[in-house]
Short mmCIF file of C-alpha atoms in Angstrom, two decimals:
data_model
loop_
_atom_site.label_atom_id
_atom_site.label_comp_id
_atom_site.label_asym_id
_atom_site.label_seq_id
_atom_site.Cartn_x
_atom_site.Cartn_y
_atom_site.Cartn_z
CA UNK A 1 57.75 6.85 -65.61
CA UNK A 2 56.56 9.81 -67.98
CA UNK A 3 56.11 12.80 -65.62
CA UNK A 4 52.35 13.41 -67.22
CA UNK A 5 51.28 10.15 -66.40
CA UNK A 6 51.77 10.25 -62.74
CA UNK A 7 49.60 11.99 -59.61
CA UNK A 8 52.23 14.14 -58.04
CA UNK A 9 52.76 14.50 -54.08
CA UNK A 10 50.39 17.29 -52.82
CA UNK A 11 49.26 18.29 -56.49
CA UNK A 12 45.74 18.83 -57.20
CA UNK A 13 44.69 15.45 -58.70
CA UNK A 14 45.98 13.42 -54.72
CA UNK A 15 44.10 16.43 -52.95
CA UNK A 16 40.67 15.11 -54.69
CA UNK A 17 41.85 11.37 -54.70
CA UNK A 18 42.55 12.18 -50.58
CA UNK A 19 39.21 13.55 -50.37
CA UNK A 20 37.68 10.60 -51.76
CA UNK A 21 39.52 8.37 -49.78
CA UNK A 22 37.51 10.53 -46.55
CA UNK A 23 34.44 10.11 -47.70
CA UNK A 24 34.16 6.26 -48.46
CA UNK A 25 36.09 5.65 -45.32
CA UNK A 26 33.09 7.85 -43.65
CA UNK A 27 30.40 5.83 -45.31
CA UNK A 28 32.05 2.58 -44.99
CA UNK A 29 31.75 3.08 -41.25
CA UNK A 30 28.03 4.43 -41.47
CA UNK A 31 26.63 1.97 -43.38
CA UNK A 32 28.46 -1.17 -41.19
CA UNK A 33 25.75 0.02 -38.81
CA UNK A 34 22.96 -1.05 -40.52
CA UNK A 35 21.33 -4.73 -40.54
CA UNK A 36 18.61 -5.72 -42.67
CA UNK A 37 15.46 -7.70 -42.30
CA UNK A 38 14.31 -8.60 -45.58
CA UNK A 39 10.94 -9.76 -44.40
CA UNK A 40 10.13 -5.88 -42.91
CA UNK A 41 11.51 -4.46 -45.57
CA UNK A 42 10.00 -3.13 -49.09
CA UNK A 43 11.31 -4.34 -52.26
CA UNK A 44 12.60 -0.65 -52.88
CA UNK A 45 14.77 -0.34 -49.32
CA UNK A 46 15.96 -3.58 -49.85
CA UNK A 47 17.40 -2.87 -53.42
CA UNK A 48 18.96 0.36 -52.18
CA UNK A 49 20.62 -1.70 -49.12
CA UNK A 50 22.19 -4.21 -51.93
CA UNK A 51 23.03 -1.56 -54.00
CA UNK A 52 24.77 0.41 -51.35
CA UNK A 53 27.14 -2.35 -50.57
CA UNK A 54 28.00 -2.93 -54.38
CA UNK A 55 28.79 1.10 -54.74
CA UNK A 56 30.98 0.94 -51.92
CA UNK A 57 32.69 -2.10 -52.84
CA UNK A 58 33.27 -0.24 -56.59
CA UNK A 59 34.29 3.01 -55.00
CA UNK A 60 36.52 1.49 -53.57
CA UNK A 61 38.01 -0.19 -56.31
CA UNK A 62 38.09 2.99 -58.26
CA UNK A 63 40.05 4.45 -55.27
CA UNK A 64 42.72 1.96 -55.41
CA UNK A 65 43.37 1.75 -58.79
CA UNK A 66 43.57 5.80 -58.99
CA UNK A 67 46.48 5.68 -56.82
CA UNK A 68 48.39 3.23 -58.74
CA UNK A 69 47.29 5.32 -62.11
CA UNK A 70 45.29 3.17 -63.82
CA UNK A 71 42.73 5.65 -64.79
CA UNK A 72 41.23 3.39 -67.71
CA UNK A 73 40.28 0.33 -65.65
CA UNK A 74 38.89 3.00 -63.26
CA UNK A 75 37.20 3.95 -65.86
CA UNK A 76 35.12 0.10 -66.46
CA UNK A 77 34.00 0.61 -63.25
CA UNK A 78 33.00 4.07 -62.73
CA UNK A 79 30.58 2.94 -65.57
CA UNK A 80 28.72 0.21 -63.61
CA UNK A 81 28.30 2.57 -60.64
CA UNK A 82 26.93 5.32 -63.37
CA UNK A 83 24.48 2.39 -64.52
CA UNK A 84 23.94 1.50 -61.08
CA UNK A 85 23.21 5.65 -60.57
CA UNK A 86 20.66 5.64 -63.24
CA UNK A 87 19.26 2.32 -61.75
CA UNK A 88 18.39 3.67 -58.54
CA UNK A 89 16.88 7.04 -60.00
CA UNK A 90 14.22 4.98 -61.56
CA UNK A 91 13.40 2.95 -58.41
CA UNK A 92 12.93 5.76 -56.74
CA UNK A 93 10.72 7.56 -58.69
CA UNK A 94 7.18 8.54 -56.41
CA UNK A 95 6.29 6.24 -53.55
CA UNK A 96 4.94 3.52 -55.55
CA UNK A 97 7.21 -0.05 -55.25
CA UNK A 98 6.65 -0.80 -58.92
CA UNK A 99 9.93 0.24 -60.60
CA UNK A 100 11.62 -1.95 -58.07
CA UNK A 101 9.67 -4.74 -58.77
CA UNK A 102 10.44 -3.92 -62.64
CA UNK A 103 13.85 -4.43 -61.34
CA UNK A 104 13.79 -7.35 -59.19
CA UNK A 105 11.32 -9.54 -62.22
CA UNK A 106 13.84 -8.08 -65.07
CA UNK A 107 16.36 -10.16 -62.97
CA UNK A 108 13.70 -13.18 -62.56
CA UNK A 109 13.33 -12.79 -66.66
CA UNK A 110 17.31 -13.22 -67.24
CA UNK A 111 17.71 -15.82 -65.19
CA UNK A 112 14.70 -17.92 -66.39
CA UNK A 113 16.10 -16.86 -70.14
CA UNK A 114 19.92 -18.10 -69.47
CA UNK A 115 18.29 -21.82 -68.34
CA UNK A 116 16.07 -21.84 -71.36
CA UNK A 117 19.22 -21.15 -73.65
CA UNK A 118 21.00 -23.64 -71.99
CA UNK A 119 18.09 -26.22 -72.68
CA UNK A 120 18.29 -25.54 -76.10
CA UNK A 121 22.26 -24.99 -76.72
CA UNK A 122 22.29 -28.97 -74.22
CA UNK A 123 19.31 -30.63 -77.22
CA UNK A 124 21.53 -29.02 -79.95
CA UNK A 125 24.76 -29.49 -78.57
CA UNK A 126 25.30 -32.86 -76.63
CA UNK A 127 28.60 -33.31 -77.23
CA UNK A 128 29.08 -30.25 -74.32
CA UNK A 129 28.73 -30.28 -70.70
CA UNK A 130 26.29 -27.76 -69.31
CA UNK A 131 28.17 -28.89 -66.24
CA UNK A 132 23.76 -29.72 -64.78
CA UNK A 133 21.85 -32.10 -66.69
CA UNK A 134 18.91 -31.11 -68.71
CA UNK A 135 16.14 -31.39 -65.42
CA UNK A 136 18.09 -29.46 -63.37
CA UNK A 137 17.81 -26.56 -65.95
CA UNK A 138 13.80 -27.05 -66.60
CA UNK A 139 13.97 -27.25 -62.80
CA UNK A 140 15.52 -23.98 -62.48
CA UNK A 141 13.84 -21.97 -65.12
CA UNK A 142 10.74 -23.02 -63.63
CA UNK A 143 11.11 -22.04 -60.01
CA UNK A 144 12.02 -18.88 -61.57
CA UNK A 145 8.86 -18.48 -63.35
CA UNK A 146 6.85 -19.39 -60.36
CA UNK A 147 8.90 -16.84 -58.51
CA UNK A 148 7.71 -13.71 -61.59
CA UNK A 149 4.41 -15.28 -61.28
CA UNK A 150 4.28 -14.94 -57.05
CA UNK A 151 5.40 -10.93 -57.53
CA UNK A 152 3.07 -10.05 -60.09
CA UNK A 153 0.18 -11.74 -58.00
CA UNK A 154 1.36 -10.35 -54.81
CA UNK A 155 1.60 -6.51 -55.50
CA UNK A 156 -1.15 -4.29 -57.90
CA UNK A 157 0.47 -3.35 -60.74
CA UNK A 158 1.41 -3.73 -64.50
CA UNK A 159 4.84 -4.89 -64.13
CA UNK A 160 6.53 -4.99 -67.43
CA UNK A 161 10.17 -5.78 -67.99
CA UNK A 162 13.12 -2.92 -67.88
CA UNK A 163 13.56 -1.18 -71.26
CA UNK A 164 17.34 -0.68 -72.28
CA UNK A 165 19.18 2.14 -70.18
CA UNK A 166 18.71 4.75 -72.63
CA UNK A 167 14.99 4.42 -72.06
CA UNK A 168 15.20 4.18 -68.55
CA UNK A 169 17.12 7.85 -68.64
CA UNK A 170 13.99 9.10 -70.95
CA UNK A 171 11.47 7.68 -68.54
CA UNK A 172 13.28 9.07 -65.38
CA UNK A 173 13.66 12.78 -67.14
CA UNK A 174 9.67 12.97 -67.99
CA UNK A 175 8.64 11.88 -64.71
CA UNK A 176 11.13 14.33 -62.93
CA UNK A 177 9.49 16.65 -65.48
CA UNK A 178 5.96 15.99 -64.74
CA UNK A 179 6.80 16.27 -61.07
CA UNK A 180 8.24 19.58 -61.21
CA UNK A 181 6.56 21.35 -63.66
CA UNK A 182 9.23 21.04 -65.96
CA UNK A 183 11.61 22.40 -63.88
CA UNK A 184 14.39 20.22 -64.34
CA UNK A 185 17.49 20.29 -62.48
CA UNK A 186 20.12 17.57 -64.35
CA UNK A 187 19.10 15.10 -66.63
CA UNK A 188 19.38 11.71 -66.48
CA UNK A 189 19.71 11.01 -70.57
CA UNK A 190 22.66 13.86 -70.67
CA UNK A 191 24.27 11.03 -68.23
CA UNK A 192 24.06 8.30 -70.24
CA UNK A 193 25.05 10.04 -73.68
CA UNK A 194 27.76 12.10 -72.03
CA UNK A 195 29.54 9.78 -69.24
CA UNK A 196 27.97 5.86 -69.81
CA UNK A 197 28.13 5.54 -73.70
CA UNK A 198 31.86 6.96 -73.26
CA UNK A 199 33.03 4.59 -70.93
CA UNK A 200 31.72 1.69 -72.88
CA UNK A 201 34.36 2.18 -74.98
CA UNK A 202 36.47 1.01 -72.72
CA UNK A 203 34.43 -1.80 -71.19
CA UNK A 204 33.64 -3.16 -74.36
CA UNK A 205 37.22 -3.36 -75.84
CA UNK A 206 35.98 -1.82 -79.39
CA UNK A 207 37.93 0.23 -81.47
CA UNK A 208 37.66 2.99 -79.57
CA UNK A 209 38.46 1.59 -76.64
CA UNK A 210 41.67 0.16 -77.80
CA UNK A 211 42.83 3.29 -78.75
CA UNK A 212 43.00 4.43 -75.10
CA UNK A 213 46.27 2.45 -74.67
CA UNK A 214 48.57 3.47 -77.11
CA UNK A 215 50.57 6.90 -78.27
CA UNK A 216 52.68 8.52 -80.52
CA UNK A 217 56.23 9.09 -79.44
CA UNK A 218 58.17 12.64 -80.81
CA UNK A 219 59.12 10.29 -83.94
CA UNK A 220 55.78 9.49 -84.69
CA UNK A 221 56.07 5.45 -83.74
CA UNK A 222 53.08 4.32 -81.20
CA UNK A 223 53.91 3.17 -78.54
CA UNK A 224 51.52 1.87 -75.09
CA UNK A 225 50.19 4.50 -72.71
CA UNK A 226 49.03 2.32 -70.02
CA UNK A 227 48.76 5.00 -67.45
CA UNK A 228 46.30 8.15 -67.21
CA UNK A 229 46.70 11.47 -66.92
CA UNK A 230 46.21 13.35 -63.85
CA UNK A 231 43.89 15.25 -65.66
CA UNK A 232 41.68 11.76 -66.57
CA UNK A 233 42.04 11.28 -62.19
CA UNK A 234 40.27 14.42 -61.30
CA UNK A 235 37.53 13.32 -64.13
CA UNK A 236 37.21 9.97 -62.27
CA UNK A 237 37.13 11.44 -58.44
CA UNK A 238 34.72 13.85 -59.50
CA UNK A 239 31.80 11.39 -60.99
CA UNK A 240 32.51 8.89 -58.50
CA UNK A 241 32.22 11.51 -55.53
CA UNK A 242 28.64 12.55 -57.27
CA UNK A 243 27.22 9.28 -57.66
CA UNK A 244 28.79 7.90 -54.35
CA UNK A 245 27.49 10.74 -52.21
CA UNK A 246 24.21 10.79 -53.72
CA UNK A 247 23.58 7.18 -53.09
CA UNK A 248 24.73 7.40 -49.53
CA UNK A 249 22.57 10.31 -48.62
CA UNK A 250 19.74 8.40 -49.76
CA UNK A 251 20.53 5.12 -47.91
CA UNK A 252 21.68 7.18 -44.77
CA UNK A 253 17.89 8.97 -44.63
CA UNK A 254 16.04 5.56 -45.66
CA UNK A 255 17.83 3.61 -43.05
CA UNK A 256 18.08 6.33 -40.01
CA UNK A 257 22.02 7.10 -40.37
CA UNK A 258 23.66 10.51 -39.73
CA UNK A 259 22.43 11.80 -43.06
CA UNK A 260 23.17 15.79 -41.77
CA UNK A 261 26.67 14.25 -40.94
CA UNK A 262 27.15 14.71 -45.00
CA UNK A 263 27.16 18.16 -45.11
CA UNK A 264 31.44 18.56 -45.17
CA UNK A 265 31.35 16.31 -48.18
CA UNK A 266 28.65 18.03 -50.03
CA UNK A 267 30.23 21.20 -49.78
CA UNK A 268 33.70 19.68 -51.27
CA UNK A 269 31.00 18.42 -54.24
CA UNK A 270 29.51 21.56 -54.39
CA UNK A 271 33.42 23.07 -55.41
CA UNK A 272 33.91 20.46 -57.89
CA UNK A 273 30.45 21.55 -59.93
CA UNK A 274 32.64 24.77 -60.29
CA UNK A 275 35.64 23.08 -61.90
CA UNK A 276 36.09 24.30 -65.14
CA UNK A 277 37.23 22.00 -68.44
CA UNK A 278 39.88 24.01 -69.31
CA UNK A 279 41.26 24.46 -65.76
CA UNK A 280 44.59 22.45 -65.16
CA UNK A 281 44.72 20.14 -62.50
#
């Protein structure tokens, strides 16, 4: 294996892959502790529960496929737990439950969309099996509409759909701005054009994306590079640790964990802010 590709014994890139490994082994224990009762909980606590369990379970995937080198795959999911990131900034805007009910009924919406295509594709198409006949699917997109219809009558507000992500990032960095006075610390937009439209290229297989796996050799032939760098591993660790330790401090306060416990890992988060690009790792 090319020397490049691989994260060396005791070099940098293991010592922050290690140090990941800590902290989702800390909050894998922490949040096993909690147990949920959806029917005494709010629709935003019981988002942030659900949402805890699918960050750890994509940390943790990350993790594993940093030690084996597979930085790019890494890479697919970092970018759901960056959209899942952005997700939970929004719901968590102010007190008020309505962004998570934007959330839940955008879900309702999809769902009640999907059976309505499939009614149409199954009067079109009946040559295919939509593997449930035609009643099931009016069924289903019905109980799904009764279900929008029981939220939006159940809680005060205009609840519209969920704009695209971009917008959500927009809406998130005014609010933060009209909260603070315009003293913004981050930005929720620079997240989405910096880190999330990047790693699409790799989700979405386009062009750019395919160019991730191949190189040139010395003679100028390409060749596949289907390992990343060590320098690509430290980028990884260092977003994941962010959004990971972020979302655990919030669930750990909203659900009465050992949210001061933290403090060892923030530090190690606060060193990586200091991390220069053109630092080698």
């Amino acid at each position: 294996m090319n020397k490049k590709t691989e994260i060396e014994k005791n070099s940098r890139p293991e010592q922050f892959v290690t140090q990941l490994e800590e902290l989702l082994d800390f909050g894998s224990k922490e949040i096993s502790k909690v147990t949920l009762n959806l029917t005494r909980t709010t629709p935003r606590k019981s988002i942030l529960y659900s949402m805890m369990g699918a960050i750890q379970n994509y940390a943790s995937g990350i993790l594993y496929l940093l030690k084996v080198s597979r930085t790019s795959c890494a890479e697919v999911l970092l970018r759901s737990l960056i959209e899942s990131f952005i997700k939970l900034q929004f719901i968590f805007i102010g007190r008020s439950q309505k962004n998570a009910l934007r959330f839940l009924i955008h879900d309702l919406f999809d769902r009640k969309k999907l059976a309505e295509d499939v009614i149409e594709f199954s009067i079109r198409r009946p040559d295919v099996d939509t593997i449930l006949p035609q009643r099931d699917w009016e069924k289903f997109a019905d109980e799904k509409k009764k279900e929008i219809n029981y939220i939006k009558k159940k809680y005060p507000y205009q609840i519209n759909n969920l704009p695209k992500l971009k917008e959500l990032t927009k809406q998130i960095d005014e609010e933060k701005e009209k909260r603070t006075g315009g003293d913004l610390k981050g930005s929720m937009e620079w997240w989405y054009l910096s880190l999330y439209w990047y790693l699409s290229k790799i989700t979405h297989m386009d062009a750019r994306g395919l160019n991730t796996f191949i190189t040139k050799d010395s003679y100028g032939n390409y060749m596949f590079n289907l390992l990343g760098t060590p320098e690509d591993a430290v980028r990884i660790v260092v977003a994941t640790y962010g959004v990971y330790l972020y979302v655990l401090d919030n669930y750990l306060k909203r659900f009465g964990g050992q949210s001061k416990s933290l403090k060892q890992y923030k530090a190690i988060f606060k060193s990586y802010t200091k991390i220069k690009p053109e630092q080698e790792c």
